[in-house]
mmCIF file of C-alpha atoms and ligand atoms in Angstrom:
data_model
loop_
_atom_site.group_PDB
_atom_site.id
_atom_site.type_symbol
_atom_site.label_atom_id
_atom_site.label_comp_id
_atom_site.label_asym_id
_atom_site.label_seq_id
_atom_site.Cartn_x
_atom_site.Cartn_y
_atom_site.Cartn_z
ATOM 1 C CA UNK A 1 0.000 0.000 0.000
ATOM 2 C CA UNK A 2 1.248 3.432 -0.966
ATOM 3 C CA UNK A 3 2.457 5.405 2.028
ATOM 4 C CA UNK A 4 1.125 8.971 2.094
ATOM 5 C CA UNK A 5 1.252 12.003 4.388
ATOM 6 C CA UNK A 6 -1.321 14.805 4.392
ATOM 7 C CA UNK A 7 0.158 18.263 4.889
ATOM 8 C CA UNK A 8 -2.624 20.653 5.940
ATOM 9 C CA UNK A 9 -2.568 24.038 4.182
ATOM 10 C CA UNK A 10 -4.771 27.156 4.285
ATOM 11 C CA UNK A 11 -8.051 26.462 6.091
ATOM 12 C CA UNK A 12 -9.026 23.093 4.616
ATOM 13 C CA UNK A 13 -6.561 21.946 1.923
ATOM 14 C CA UNK A 14 -4.394 18.849 2.101
ATOM 15 C CA UNK A 15 -1.148 18.706 0.159
ATOM 16 C CA UNK A 16 -0.489 14.964 -0.152
ATOM 17 C CA UNK A 17 3.049 13.614 0.006
ATOM 18 C CA UNK A 18 3.470 10.267 -1.751
ATOM 19 C CA UNK A 19 6.383 8.291 -0.323
ATOM 20 C CA UNK A 20 8.715 6.116 -2.379
ATOM 21 C CA UNK A 21 8.190 2.377 -2.148
ATOM 22 C CA UNK A 22 11.864 1.453 -1.913
ATOM 23 C CA UNK A 23 12.888 4.629 -0.077
ATOM 24 C CA UNK A 24 10.061 6.289 1.901
ATOM 25 C CA UNK A 25 12.251 9.342 2.485
ATOM 26 C CA UNK A 26 11.695 10.311 -1.143
ATOM 27 C CA UNK A 27 8.361 11.986 -1.831
ATOM 28 C CA UNK A 28 6.225 13.378 -4.624
ATOM 29 C CA UNK A 29 4.178 16.451 -3.693
ATOM 30 C CA UNK A 30 0.583 16.674 -4.908
ATOM 31 C CA UNK A 31 -1.033 20.087 -5.486
ATOM 32 C CA UNK A 32 1.235 22.321 -3.388
ATOM 33 C CA UNK A 33 -0.950 25.405 -3.017
ATOM 34 C CA UNK A 34 1.523 26.723 -0.445
ATOM 35 C CA UNK A 35 5.266 25.968 -0.236
ATOM 36 C CA UNK A 36 5.739 26.926 3.420
ATOM 37 C CA UNK A 37 4.049 23.970 5.188
ATOM 38 C CA UNK A 38 5.601 21.558 2.672
ATOM 39 C CA UNK A 39 9.138 22.832 3.243
ATOM 40 C CA UNK A 40 8.614 22.647 6.992
ATOM 41 C CA UNK A 41 7.377 19.048 6.768
ATOM 42 C CA UNK A 42 10.276 18.026 4.498
ATOM 43 C CA UNK A 43 12.731 19.454 7.020
ATOM 44 C CA UNK A 44 10.988 18.071 10.120
ATOM 45 C CA UNK A 45 10.830 14.546 8.711
ATOM 46 C CA UNK A 46 14.061 14.674 6.731
ATOM 47 C CA UNK A 47 12.303 13.980 3.425
ATOM 48 C CA UNK A 48 13.683 14.446 -0.039
ATOM 49 C CA UNK A 49 11.276 15.812 -2.668
ATOM 50 C CA UNK A 50 11.404 14.173 -6.102
ATOM 51 C CA UNK A 51 8.500 15.595 -8.123
ATOM 52 C CA UNK A 52 5.398 17.777 -8.100
ATOM 53 C CA UNK A 53 2.070 16.431 -9.398
ATOM 54 C CA UNK A 54 -0.665 18.952 -10.185
ATOM 55 C CA UNK A 55 -4.350 18.141 -10.835
ATOM 56 C CA UNK A 56 -5.635 21.565 -11.943
ATOM 57 C CA UNK A 57 -4.728 25.224 -12.187
ATOM 58 C CA UNK A 58 -6.458 26.757 -9.144
ATOM 59 C CA UNK A 59 -4.210 28.874 -6.908
ATOM 60 C CA UNK A 60 -4.773 26.713 -3.843
ATOM 61 C CA UNK A 61 -3.222 23.811 -5.806
ATOM 62 C CA UNK A 62 -0.333 25.542 -7.607
ATOM 63 C CA UNK A 63 0.527 28.571 -5.432
ATOM 64 C CA UNK A 64 3.619 26.881 -3.951
ATOM 65 C CA UNK A 65 4.976 25.340 -7.172
ATOM 66 C CA UNK A 66 7.288 28.223 -8.102
ATOM 67 C CA UNK A 67 9.048 28.355 -4.759
ATOM 68 C CA UNK A 68 9.415 24.557 -4.503
ATOM 69 C CA UNK A 69 10.910 24.461 -7.996
ATOM 70 C CA UNK A 70 13.318 27.302 -7.144
ATOM 71 C CA UNK A 71 14.373 25.608 -3.945
ATOM 72 C CA UNK A 72 14.606 21.962 -5.074
ATOM 73 C CA UNK A 73 14.611 21.996 -8.898
ATOM 74 C CA UNK A 74 11.738 19.513 -9.113
ATOM 75 C CA UNK A 75 10.060 18.254 -12.286
ATOM 76 C CA UNK A 76 6.441 19.435 -12.504
ATOM 77 C CA UNK A 77 3.691 17.216 -13.931
ATOM 78 C CA UNK A 78 0.328 18.751 -14.776
ATOM 79 C CA UNK A 79 -2.683 18.769 -17.068
ATOM 80 C CA UNK A 80 -1.967 19.516 -20.733
ATOM 81 C CA UNK A 81 -5.166 21.540 -21.046
ATOM 82 C CA UNK A 82 -4.387 24.124 -18.350
ATOM 83 C CA UNK A 83 -1.883 26.818 -17.574
ATOM 84 C CA UNK A 84 0.379 25.304 -14.881
ATOM 85 C CA UNK A 85 3.448 27.218 -13.615
ATOM 86 C CA UNK A 86 6.815 25.570 -14.417
ATOM 87 C CA UNK A 87 5.116 22.535 -15.978
ATOM 88 C CA UNK A 88 7.623 20.115 -17.537
ATOM 89 C CA UNK A 89 5.261 17.259 -18.402
ATOM 90 C CA UNK A 90 1.862 18.011 -19.986
ATOM 91 C CA UNK A 91 -0.483 15.105 -19.283
ATOM 92 C CA UNK A 92 -3.629 13.735 -20.889
ATOM 93 C CA UNK A 93 -5.744 10.657 -20.362
ATOM 94 C CA UNK A 94 -3.842 7.510 -21.226
ATOM 95 C CA UNK A 95 -0.459 8.983 -20.300
ATOM 96 C CA UNK A 96 1.677 7.276 -17.684
ATOM 97 C CA UNK A 97 3.803 8.999 -15.067
ATOM 98 C CA UNK A 98 6.761 6.870 -13.973
ATOM 99 C CA UNK A 99 8.364 8.328 -10.852
ATOM 100 C CA UNK A 100 11.522 6.260 -10.937
ATOM 101 C CA UNK A 101 13.030 7.661 -7.730
ATOM 102 C CA UNK A 102 9.932 6.517 -5.903
ATOM 103 C CA UNK A 103 9.189 3.263 -7.744
ATOM 104 C CA UNK A 104 5.668 4.613 -8.268
ATOM 105 C CA UNK A 105 3.632 4.775 -11.505
ATOM 106 C CA UNK A 106 0.387 6.529 -12.218
ATOM 107 C CA UNK A 107 -1.941 6.513 -15.164
ATOM 108 C CA UNK A 108 -3.775 9.707 -16.026
ATOM 109 C CA UNK A 109 -7.528 10.141 -16.181
ATOM 110 C CA UNK A 110 -9.097 13.255 -17.686
ATOM 111 C CA UNK A 111 -11.828 14.460 -15.352
ATOM 112 C CA UNK A 112 -13.225 17.787 -16.559
ATOM 113 C CA UNK A 113 -16.028 19.454 -14.607
ATOM 114 C CA UNK A 114 -14.509 21.459 -11.752
ATOM 115 C CA UNK A 115 -12.053 22.906 -14.295
ATOM 116 C CA UNK A 116 -11.869 22.229 -18.032
ATOM 117 C CA UNK A 117 -8.548 20.386 -18.065
ATOM 118 C CA UNK A 118 -8.612 18.710 -14.630
ATOM 119 C CA UNK A 119 -6.742 15.396 -14.416
ATOM 120 C CA UNK A 120 -6.441 12.647 -11.781
ATOM 121 C CA UNK A 121 -3.520 10.336 -10.997
ATOM 122 C CA UNK A 122 -4.392 6.663 -10.543
ATOM 123 C CA UNK A 123 -2.112 3.853 -9.443
ATOM 124 C CA UNK A 124 -1.246 1.502 -6.563
ATOM 125 C CA UNK A 125 -4.969 1.372 -5.621
ATOM 126 C CA UNK A 126 -4.929 5.111 -5.017
ATOM 127 C CA UNK A 127 -6.597 8.008 -6.804
ATOM 128 C CA UNK A 128 -5.355 11.572 -6.441
ATOM 129 C CA UNK A 129 -8.403 13.371 -7.710
ATOM 130 C CA UNK A 130 -7.850 17.026 -6.776
ATOM 131 C CA UNK A 131 -11.145 18.913 -6.538
ATOM 132 C CA UNK A 132 -13.168 16.515 -8.695
ATOM 133 C CA UNK A 133 -14.364 14.107 -6.010
ATOM 134 C CA UNK A 134 -14.600 14.944 -2.316
ATOM 135 C CA UNK A 135 -15.646 12.584 0.404
ATOM 136 C CA UNK A 136 -19.469 12.689 0.322
ATOM 137 C CA UNK A 137 -19.328 15.489 -2.264
ATOM 138 C CA UNK A 138 -17.773 16.741 -5.481
ATOM 139 C CA UNK A 139 -16.170 19.901 -6.819
ATOM 140 C CA UNK A 140 -18.169 22.884 -7.959
ATOM 141 C CA UNK A 141 -18.657 23.240 -11.693
ATOM 142 C CA UNK A 142 -16.500 26.295 -12.352
ATOM 143 C CA UNK A 143 -15.559 25.503 -15.944
ATOM 144 C CA UNK A 144 -17.428 22.340 -16.880
ATOM 145 C CA UNK A 145 -20.950 21.051 -17.440
ATOM 146 C CA UNK A 146 -23.003 18.557 -15.413
ATOM 147 C CA UNK A 147 -22.552 16.106 -18.320
ATOM 148 C CA UNK A 148 -18.757 16.358 -18.067
ATOM 149 C CA UNK A 149 -18.662 16.035 -14.288
ATOM 150 C CA UNK A 150 -21.059 13.054 -14.342
ATOM 151 C CA UNK A 151 -18.845 11.352 -16.881
ATOM 152 C CA UNK A 152 -15.710 12.112 -14.833
ATOM 153 C CA UNK A 153 -17.271 10.672 -11.668
ATOM 154 C CA UNK A 154 -18.456 7.708 -13.732
ATOM 155 C CA UNK A 155 -14.840 6.976 -14.693
ATOM 156 C CA UNK A 156 -13.875 6.957 -11.028
ATOM 157 C CA UNK A 157 -16.853 4.716 -10.191
ATOM 158 C CA UNK A 158 -15.513 2.126 -12.648
ATOM 159 C CA UNK A 159 -12.279 1.721 -10.638
ATOM 160 C CA UNK A 160 -11.986 -1.075 -8.031
ATOM 161 C CA UNK A 161 -13.997 -0.466 -4.840
ATOM 162 C CA UNK A 162 -10.930 -0.630 -2.593
ATOM 163 C CA UNK A 163 -9.309 2.307 -4.421
ATOM 164 C CA UNK A 164 -8.290 4.905 -1.833
ATOM 165 C CA UNK A 165 -9.481 8.410 -2.649
ATOM 166 C CA UNK A 166 -7.083 11.271 -1.880
ATOM 167 C CA UNK A 167 -9.160 14.441 -2.101
ATOM 168 C CA UNK A 168 -7.559 17.835 -1.611
ATOM 169 C CA UNK A 169 -10.046 19.427 0.798
ATOM 170 C CA UNK A 170 -11.415 18.529 4.215
ATOM 171 C CA UNK A 171 -15.080 19.103 3.361
ATOM 172 C CA UNK A 172 -16.389 15.769 4.627
ATOM 173 C CA UNK A 173 -18.546 16.904 7.565
ATOM 174 C CA UNK A 174 -20.322 19.682 5.690
ATOM 175 C CA UNK A 175 -20.757 17.391 2.685
ATOM 176 C CA UNK A 176 -22.318 14.764 4.968
ATOM 177 C CA UNK A 177 -24.831 17.305 6.285
ATOM 178 C CA UNK A 178 -25.962 17.845 2.714
ATOM 179 C CA UNK A 179 -25.849 14.106 1.892
ATOM 180 C CA UNK A 180 -28.210 13.370 4.768
ATOM 181 C CA UNK A 181 -30.582 16.097 3.565
ATOM 182 C CA UNK A 182 -30.685 14.306 0.201
ATOM 183 C CA UNK A 183 -30.988 10.816 1.728
ATOM 184 C CA UNK A 184 -32.338 11.089 5.280
ATOM 185 C CA UNK A 185 -32.869 7.321 5.508
ATOM 186 C CA UNK A 186 -29.341 6.336 4.417
ATOM 187 C CA UNK A 187 -27.787 4.553 7.435
ATOM 188 C CA UNK A 188 -24.295 4.579 5.904
ATOM 189 C CA UNK A 189 -24.354 8.377 5.876
ATOM 190 C CA UNK A 190 -25.381 8.386 9.523
ATOM 191 C CA UNK A 191 -22.622 5.933 10.520
ATOM 192 C CA UNK A 192 -19.963 7.769 8.510
ATOM 193 C CA UNK A 193 -20.999 11.106 10.039
ATOM 194 C CA UNK A 194 -20.307 9.678 13.503
ATOM 195 C CA UNK A 195 -16.893 8.346 12.459
ATOM 196 C CA UNK A 196 -15.920 11.520 10.607
ATOM 197 C CA UNK A 197 -17.020 13.727 13.517
ATOM 198 C CA UNK A 198 -14.856 11.707 15.920
ATOM 199 C CA UNK A 199 -11.825 11.986 13.613
ATOM 200 C CA UNK A 200 -12.222 15.746 13.297
ATOM 201 C CA UNK A 201 -12.589 16.143 17.058
ATOM 202 C CA UNK A 202 -9.202 14.427 17.403
ATOM 203 C CA UNK A 203 -7.745 16.750 14.758
ATOM 204 C CA UNK A 204 -7.395 13.849 12.289
ATOM 205 C CA UNK A 205 -8.193 14.001 8.554
ATOM 206 C CA UNK A 206 -11.241 12.077 7.364
ATOM 207 C CA UNK A 207 -9.214 11.209 4.248
ATOM 208 C CA UNK A 208 -8.369 9.167 2.327
ATOM 209 C CA UNK A 209 -11.784 7.734 1.625
ATOM 210 C CA UNK A 210 -12.471 4.662 -0.504
ATOM 211 C CA UNK A 211 -14.502 4.287 -3.649
ATOM 212 C CA UNK A 212 -16.681 1.700 -1.892
ATOM 213 C CA UNK A 213 -17.575 4.164 0.833
ATOM 214 C CA UNK A 214 -18.275 6.956 -1.660
ATOM 215 C CA UNK A 215 -20.606 4.639 -3.555
ATOM 216 C CA UNK A 216 -22.637 4.241 -0.359
ATOM 217 C CA UNK A 217 -22.695 7.831 0.942
ATOM 218 C CA UNK A 218 -21.901 10.306 -1.833
ATOM 219 C CA UNK A 219 -25.055 11.721 -3.461
ATOM 220 C CA UNK A 220 -23.048 12.719 -6.552
ATOM 221 C CA UNK A 221 -21.936 9.098 -7.015
ATOM 222 C CA UNK A 222 -25.510 7.873 -6.398
ATOM 223 C CA UNK A 223 -27.491 9.770 -9.026
ATOM 224 C CA UNK A 224 -28.709 6.474 -10.459
ATOM 225 C CA UNK A 225 -30.238 5.434 -7.096
ATOM 226 C CA UNK A 226 -34.008 5.741 -6.668
ATOM 227 C CA UNK A 227 -33.625 7.507 -3.300
ATOM 228 C CA UNK A 228 -31.406 10.274 -4.694
ATOM 229 C CA UNK A 229 -33.503 10.635 -7.799
ATOM 230 C CA UNK A 230 -36.792 10.997 -5.927
ATOM 231 C CA UNK A 231 -35.260 13.479 -3.511
ATOM 232 C CA UNK A 232 -33.851 15.523 -6.422
ATOM 233 C CA UNK A 233 -37.215 15.396 -8.214
ATOM 234 C CA UNK A 234 -38.946 16.622 -5.074
ATOM 235 C CA UNK A 235 -36.412 19.464 -4.791
ATOM 236 C CA UNK A 236 -36.773 20.387 -8.482
ATOM 237 C CA UNK A 237 -40.558 19.973 -8.480
ATOM 238 C CA UNK A 238 -40.472 18.021 -11.728
ATOM 239 C CA UNK A 239 -39.527 14.603 -13.064
ATOM 240 C CA UNK A 240 -35.847 14.114 -13.874
ATOM 241 C CA UNK A 241 -35.456 11.736 -16.786
ATOM 242 C CA UNK A 242 -31.829 10.594 -16.367
ATOM 243 C CA UNK A 243 -28.862 10.473 -13.945
ATOM 244 C CA UNK A 244 -27.255 13.569 -15.538
ATOM 245 C CA UNK A 245 -30.298 15.725 -14.808
ATOM 246 C CA UNK A 246 -30.399 14.253 -11.295
ATOM 247 C CA UNK A 247 -26.712 15.194 -10.942
ATOM 248 C CA UNK A 248 -27.310 18.734 -12.259
ATOM 249 C CA UNK A 249 -30.173 19.216 -9.788
ATOM 250 C CA UNK A 250 -28.257 17.861 -6.791
ATOM 251 C CA UNK A 251 -25.191 19.982 -7.686
ATOM 252 C CA UNK A 252 -27.304 23.171 -7.937
ATOM 253 C CA UNK A 253 -29.093 22.225 -4.689
ATOM 254 C CA UNK A 254 -25.741 21.837 -2.910
ATOM 255 C CA UNK A 255 -24.481 25.171 -4.319
ATOM 256 C CA UNK A 256 -27.337 26.913 -2.478
ATOM 257 C CA UNK A 257 -27.389 24.650 0.620
HETATM 258 ZN ZN1 ZN B 301 -10.028 23.833 -7.355
HETATM 259 FE FE1 FE B 302 -9.107 23.497 -4.291
#
């Protein structure tokens, strides 16, 4: 299993460090929105950075790239379809990232919706999905359509259930409040809320999640379920003919929740 470390940044971001398999002192840095907490963690734990992986262009994911590159001369991997500072490797679906220092490989999935060129890194039963999928929620549609985001989440849903989901924000508790408004009778949401609450009270991250868990609690991954559909139809006040229109309704509902 891939060893990872979450570095908290800003109010609710996590910058994930992915440790090398042969040498766990070597790390790849995912979405460094801020260099400061990363540099501190590298020093404190005597870690050696090997690469930067970026999922999308938002400032809270790339703000620290420049300084980390200046300081450590790291190669920067990022989406081909977006403007990423210091990017050396422009990635699209089907590409492979081989981090030789770490003995870690990822394949790239395109997942537009939150932003137009958003990508995710998948490998070693782990998915680094940026702001596309959150635990019990999903990213806002800043640049994409409900169709695109549904398709992106559908790609994730096709991965093995034990895939660990490394989201980049700690939004789980507020997402769960919305999820239980959509599905008040869903016992898995209730149980997860208790677990997540306890973790947060101890100052622990609720992440990573798993795809299995998201399939049971995440309304945006459950738009094909009768319970989510009927709740969305009630909210919209009209019949919703397909999962994409259910998704669009639930997303708009959450935006105003
Ligand atoms: Zn974002
Ligand atoms: Fe973000």
